PDB file of C-alpha atoms in Angstrom:
ATOM      1  CA  MET A1391      -0.005  -0.024  -0.005  1.00  0.00           C
ATOM      2  CA  THR A1392       1.319   3.436  -0.943  1.00  0.00           C
ATOM      3  CA  ALA A1393       1.149   6.286   1.534  1.00  0.00           C
ATOM      4  CA  THR A1394      -0.855   9.325   0.439  1.00  0.00           C
ATOM      5  CA  PRO A1395       1.386  12.406   0.158  1.00  0.00           C
ATOM      6  CA  ASP A1396       0.643  15.393   2.364  1.00  0.00           C
ATOM      7  CA  LEU A1397      -1.326  17.666   0.093  1.00  0.00           C
ATOM      8  CA  HIS A1398      -1.515  20.543   2.565  1.00  0.00           C
ATOM      9  CA  THR A1399      -4.722  22.538   2.073  1.00  0.00           C
ATOM     10  CA  PRO A1400      -5.816  22.732  -1.533  1.00  0.00           C
ATOM     11  CA  GLN A1401      -6.814  26.184  -2.829  1.00  0.00           C
ATOM     12  CA  LEU A1402      -9.742  27.008  -5.025  1.00  0.00           C
ATOM     13  CA  ALA A1403      -8.914  28.079  -8.597  1.00  0.00           C
ATOM     14  CA  SER A1404      -7.902  31.728  -8.809  1.00  0.00           C
ATOM     15  CA  PRO A1405      -5.458  33.923 -10.656  1.00  0.00           C
ATOM     16  CA  ASP A1406      -3.126  33.812  -7.646  1.00  0.00           C
ATOM     17  CA  LEU A1407      -3.169  29.987  -7.531  1.00  0.00           C
ATOM     18  CA  LEU A1408      -2.367  29.749 -11.259  1.00  0.00           C
ATOM     19  CA  ARG A1409       0.491  32.286 -10.916  1.00  0.00           C
ATOM     20  CA  SER A1410       1.851  30.460  -7.859  1.00  0.00           C
ATOM     21  CA  VAL A1411       1.891  27.083  -9.629  1.00  0.00           C
ATOM     22  CA  PHE A1412       3.487  28.439 -12.794  1.00  0.00           C
ATOM     23  CA  ARG A1413       6.209  30.236 -10.828  1.00  0.00           C
ATOM     24  CA  ARG A1414       7.409  26.692 -10.105  1.00  0.00           C
ATOM     25  CA  HIS A1415       7.411  25.802 -13.832  1.00  0.00           C
ATOM     26  CA  ALA A1416      10.767  26.728 -15.414  1.00  0.00           C
ATOM     27  CA  ALA A1417      10.212  28.142 -18.877  1.00  0.00           C
ATOM     28  CA  GLY A1418      12.428  29.341 -21.708  1.00  0.00           C
ATOM     29  CA  VAL A1419      12.368  33.079 -22.371  1.00  0.00           C
ATOM     30  CA  ALA A1420      11.511  34.615 -25.716  1.00  0.00           C
ATOM     31  CA  VAL A1421      10.899  38.145 -26.956  1.00  0.00           C
ATOM     32  CA  ILE A1422       8.155  38.627 -29.522  1.00  0.00           C
ATOM     33  CA  THR A1423       8.530  41.654 -31.803  1.00  0.00           C
ATOM     34  CA  ALA A1424       6.449  43.321 -34.515  1.00  0.00           C
ATOM     35  CA  ARG A1425       6.325  46.507 -36.543  1.00  0.00           C
ATOM     36  CA  GLY A1426       3.576  48.686 -35.130  1.00  0.00           C
ATOM     37  CA  ASP A1427       2.063  51.886 -36.599  1.00  0.00           C
ATOM     38  CA  GLY A1428       4.150  53.975 -34.247  1.00  0.00           C
ATOM     39  CA  GLY A1429       7.360  51.966 -34.514  1.00  0.00           C
ATOM     40  CA  PRO A1430       8.580  48.621 -33.252  1.00  0.00           C
ATOM     41  CA  VAL A1431       6.838  46.826 -30.378  1.00  0.00           C
ATOM     42  CA  GLY A1432       7.806  43.789 -28.374  1.00  0.00           C
ATOM     43  CA  PHE A1433       7.334  41.892 -25.163  1.00  0.00           C
ATOM     44  CA  THR A1434       8.903  39.093 -23.145  1.00  0.00           C
ATOM     45  CA  ALA A1435       7.081  35.758 -23.371  1.00  0.00           C
ATOM     46  CA  THR A1436       7.446  32.494 -21.505  1.00  0.00           C
ATOM     47  CA  SER A1437       4.431  30.945 -23.198  1.00  0.00           C
ATOM     48  CA  LEU A1438       6.192  30.081 -26.480  1.00  0.00           C
ATOM     49  CA  THR A1439       5.220  26.584 -27.728  1.00  0.00           C
ATOM     50  CA  SER A1440       6.032  24.541 -30.794  1.00  0.00           C
ATOM     51  CA  VAL A1441       2.682  23.537 -32.352  1.00  0.00           C
ATOM     52  CA  SER A1442       3.338  21.714 -35.629  1.00  0.00           C
ATOM     53  CA  ALA A1443       6.257  20.494 -37.744  1.00  0.00           C
ATOM     54  CA  GLU A1444       4.276  20.331 -40.995  1.00  0.00           C
ATOM     55  CA  PRO A1445       3.751  23.125 -41.580  1.00  0.00           C
ATOM     56  CA  PRO A1446       6.159  24.573 -39.018  1.00  0.00           C
ATOM     57  CA  MET A1447       3.978  26.511 -36.528  1.00  0.00           C
ATOM     58  CA  LEU A1448       4.285  27.942 -33.054  1.00  0.00           C
ATOM     59  CA  SER A1449       2.114  29.756 -30.534  1.00  0.00           C
ATOM     60  CA  PHE A1450       2.481  32.305 -27.796  1.00  0.00           C
ATOM     61  CA  GLY A1451       0.087  34.080 -25.453  1.00  0.00           C
ATOM     62  CA  ILE A1452      -0.362  37.798 -24.985  1.00  0.00           C
ATOM     63  CA  GLY A1453      -2.663  39.643 -22.605  1.00  0.00           C
ATOM     64  CA  THR A1454      -5.209  41.919 -24.275  1.00  0.00           C
ATOM     65  CA  GLY A1455      -4.216  44.646 -21.816  1.00  0.00           C
ATOM     66  CA  ALA A1456      -0.546  44.486 -22.780  1.00  0.00           C
ATOM     67  CA  SER A1457       0.942  47.591 -24.446  1.00  0.00           C
ATOM     68  CA  SER A1458       2.027  45.450 -27.426  1.00  0.00           C
ATOM     69  CA  TRP A1459      -1.459  43.933 -27.975  1.00  0.00           C
ATOM     70  CA  PRO A1460      -2.857  46.703 -30.235  1.00  0.00           C
ATOM     71  CA  ALA A1461       0.016  46.116 -32.724  1.00  0.00           C
ATOM     72  CA  ILE A1462       0.048  42.304 -32.364  1.00  0.00           C
ATOM     73  CA  SER A1463      -3.708  42.226 -32.880  1.00  0.00           C
ATOM     74  CA  GLY A1464      -3.354  43.529 -36.424  1.00  0.00           C
ATOM     75  CA  VAL A1465       0.092  42.636 -37.796  1.00  0.00           C
ATOM     76  CA  GLU A1466       0.696  39.943 -40.396  1.00  0.00           C
ATOM     77  CA  HIS A1467       4.225  39.057 -39.238  1.00  0.00           C
ATOM     78  CA  VAL A1468       6.033  38.700 -35.893  1.00  0.00           C
ATOM     79  CA  GLY A1469       9.584  38.009 -34.841  1.00  0.00           C
ATOM     80  CA  VAL A1470      10.302  35.340 -32.217  1.00  0.00           C
ATOM     81  CA  HIS A1471      13.648  35.505 -30.401  1.00  0.00           C
ATOM     82  CA  ILE A1472      15.047  32.859 -28.034  1.00  0.00           C
ATOM     83  CA  LEU A1473      17.149  34.648 -25.428  1.00  0.00           C
ATOM     84  CA  GLY A1474      20.456  33.464 -23.993  1.00  0.00           C
ATOM     85  CA  GLU A1475      21.434  33.482 -20.323  1.00  0.00           C
ATOM     86  CA  HIS A1476      23.558  36.568 -21.083  1.00  0.00           C
ATOM     87  CA  GLN A1477      20.350  38.525 -21.886  1.00  0.00           C
ATOM     88  CA  GLN A1478      18.679  38.844 -18.481  1.00  0.00           C
ATOM     89  CA  GLU A1479      18.561  42.629 -18.708  1.00  0.00           C
ATOM     90  CA  LEU A1480      17.074  42.478 -22.201  1.00  0.00           C
ATOM     91  CA  ALA A1481      14.347  40.123 -20.951  1.00  0.00           C
ATOM     92  CA  ALA A1482      13.643  42.463 -18.023  1.00  0.00           C
ATOM     93  CA  THR A1483      13.492  45.487 -20.354  1.00  0.00           C
ATOM     94  CA  PHE A1484      10.915  43.851 -22.644  1.00  0.00           C
ATOM     95  CA  ALA A1485       8.941  42.715 -19.610  1.00  0.00           C
ATOM     96  CA  ARG A1486       8.843  46.149 -17.949  1.00  0.00           C
ATOM     97  CA  SER A1487       5.842  48.346 -18.573  1.00  0.00           C
ATOM     98  CA  GLY A1488       6.717  51.738 -19.989  1.00  0.00           C
ATOM     99  CA  ALA A1489      10.307  50.816 -20.887  1.00  0.00           C
ATOM    100  CA  ASP A1490      11.999  52.113 -24.035  1.00  0.00           C
ATOM    101  CA  ARG A1491      12.399  48.560 -25.332  1.00  0.00           C
ATOM    102  CA  PHE A1492      14.113  49.447 -28.619  1.00  0.00           C
ATOM    103  CA  GLY A1493      16.333  52.264 -27.326  1.00  0.00           C
ATOM    104  CA  ALA A1494      19.982  51.858 -26.327  1.00  0.00           C
ATOM    105  CA  PRO A1495      21.398  49.456 -25.256  1.00  0.00           C
ATOM    106  CA  THR A1496      18.999  47.159 -27.220  1.00  0.00           C
ATOM    107  CA  GLY A1497      20.625  46.145 -30.489  1.00  0.00           C
ATOM    108  CA  TRP A1498      18.281  45.371 -33.346  1.00  0.00           C
ATOM    109  CA  ARG A1499      17.704  45.762 -37.077  1.00  0.00           C
ATOM    110  CA  GLU A1500      14.770  45.655 -39.451  1.00  0.00           C
ATOM    111  CA  GLY A1501      14.494  42.111 -40.689  1.00  0.00           C
ATOM    112  CA  PRO A1502      12.399  40.266 -43.289  1.00  0.00           C
ATOM    113  CA  GLU A1503       8.839  41.501 -43.629  1.00  0.00           C
ATOM    114  CA  GLY A1504       9.833  44.608 -41.661  1.00  0.00           C
ATOM    115  CA  VAL A1505       9.963  42.645 -38.417  1.00  0.00           C
ATOM    116  CA  PRO A1506      12.428  43.942 -35.771  1.00  0.00           C
ATOM    117  CA  VAL A1507      15.147  41.312 -35.293  1.00  0.00           C
ATOM    118  CA  LEU A1508      17.137  41.491 -32.032  1.00  0.00           C
ATOM    119  CA  ASP A1509      20.893  41.144 -31.998  1.00  0.00           C
ATOM    120  CA  ASP A1510      22.908  38.488 -30.230  1.00  0.00           C
ATOM    121  CA  VAL A1511      20.031  36.042 -29.531  1.00  0.00           C
ATOM    122  CA  LEU A1512      20.340  32.252 -29.469  1.00  0.00           C
ATOM    123  CA  ALA A1513      17.871  31.908 -32.333  1.00  0.00           C
ATOM    124  CA  TRP A1514      15.254  33.967 -34.155  1.00  0.00           C
ATOM    125  CA  LEU A1515      12.298  33.336 -36.449  1.00  0.00           C
ATOM    126  CA  VAL A1516      10.053  35.436 -38.645  1.00  0.00           C
ATOM    127  CA  CYS A1517       6.499  34.103 -38.686  1.00  0.00           C
ATOM    128  CA  ARG A1518       3.213  34.821 -40.448  1.00  0.00           C
ATOM    129  CA  VAL A1519       0.288  35.161 -38.012  1.00  0.00           C
ATOM    130  CA  VAL A1520      -2.456  32.707 -38.961  1.00  0.00           C
ATOM    131  CA  ALA A1521      -4.842  33.027 -36.013  1.00  0.00           C
ATOM    132  CA  ARG A1522      -5.546  34.850 -32.741  1.00  0.00           C
ATOM    133  CA  VAL A1523      -7.575  32.612 -30.475  1.00  0.00           C
ATOM    134  CA  PRO A1524      -9.484  34.168 -27.481  1.00  0.00           C
ATOM    135  CA  ALA A1525      -8.435  32.609 -24.177  1.00  0.00           C
ATOM    136  CA  GLY A1526      -9.802  34.511 -21.183  1.00  0.00           C
ATOM    137  CA  ASP A1527      -7.958  37.846 -20.833  1.00  0.00           C
ATOM    138  CA  HIS A1528      -5.341  36.678 -23.351  1.00  0.00           C
ATOM    139  CA  ARG A1529      -5.115  35.704 -27.014  1.00  0.00           C
ATOM    140  CA  ILE A1530      -3.186  32.668 -28.197  1.00  0.00           C
ATOM    141  CA  VAL A1531      -1.374  33.685 -31.386  1.00  0.00           C
ATOM    142  CA  LEU A1532      -0.708  30.890 -33.861  1.00  0.00           C
ATOM    143  CA  ALA A1533       2.019  31.671 -36.372  1.00  0.00           C
ATOM    144  CA  GLU A1534       3.603  29.830 -39.271  1.00  0.00           C
ATOM    145  CA  VAL A1535       7.428  29.927 -39.394  1.00  0.00           C
ATOM    146  CA  LEU A1536       8.739  31.504 -42.612  1.00  0.00           C
ATOM    147  CA  LEU A1537      12.491  31.716 -41.939  1.00  0.00           C
ATOM    148  CA  GLY A1538      15.004  32.139 -39.164  1.00  0.00           C
ATOM    149  CA  ASP A1539      18.469  31.495 -37.773  1.00  0.00           C
ATOM    150  CA  PRO A1540      19.112  28.892 -35.060  1.00  0.00           C
ATOM    151  CA  ALA A1541      22.905  29.416 -34.841  1.00  0.00           C
ATOM    152  CA  GLY A1542      23.443  31.928 -32.035  1.00  0.00           C
ATOM    153  CA  PRO A1543      26.019  30.788 -29.442  1.00  0.00           C
ATOM    154  CA  GLY A1544      25.297  30.282 -25.772  1.00  0.00           C
ATOM    155  CA  ARG A1545      22.860  28.674 -23.393  1.00  0.00           C
ATOM    156  CA  PRO A1546      19.151  29.491 -22.935  1.00  0.00           C
ATOM    157  CA  LEU A1547      17.721  31.950 -20.423  1.00  0.00           C
ATOM    158  CA  LEU A1548      15.081  30.547 -18.095  1.00  0.00           C
ATOM    159  CA  TYR A1549      12.319  32.085 -16.017  1.00  0.00           C
ATOM    160  CA  HIS A1550      11.593  30.431 -12.672  1.00  0.00           C
ATOM    161  CA  GLN A1551      10.236  31.659  -9.335  1.00  0.00           C
ATOM    162  CA  GLY A1552       9.890  35.189 -10.698  1.00  0.00           C
ATOM    163  CA  THR A1553      13.527  35.581 -11.807  1.00  0.00           C
ATOM    164  CA  PHE A1554      15.592  35.100 -14.925  1.00  0.00           C
ATOM    165  CA  SER A1555      18.513  32.674 -14.699  1.00  0.00           C
ATOM    166  CA  GLY A1556      20.623  30.230 -16.685  1.00  0.00           C
ATOM    167  CA  LEU A1557      20.796  26.467 -16.654  1.00  0.00           C
ATOM    168  CA  ARG A1558      22.784  24.776 -13.930  1.00  0.00           C
ATOM    169  CA  ASP A1559      24.896  21.731 -14.741  1.00  0.00           C
TER     170      ASP A1559
END
């Protein structure tokens, strides 16, 4: 007979419960970029997921209250950037409300389809948005990969327990 683990006191579903549980889930860190009407926009995302190999597709979530949402809601193309452990400050900049995300010291250039492409990332993709699926106070964006570069050196940046960090051996 197996002993029942101590489950403490379960909590009813709430935004705080969901946030608390997902703080324990280590996730890779990406920055999503797009060309908005007023210039480039972007945000830090830990919800990036591979969806399909044929055709190559991915998804990410974005809150409808996010400053980047108005641009993301209407663009045809987005950039997806996988950050390295050397880019903790870049991740924090793109996560911070009101930050000048594309000002110095952020290095970037205009890439294919006019998408802002960040410098010195582990990998980047340019994708065509194919759907925006309502999901509570967020939208799940589905995007088909058009092209990219997986060859940046380094190790991935992770988000865990509310902080950015690198892998431990």
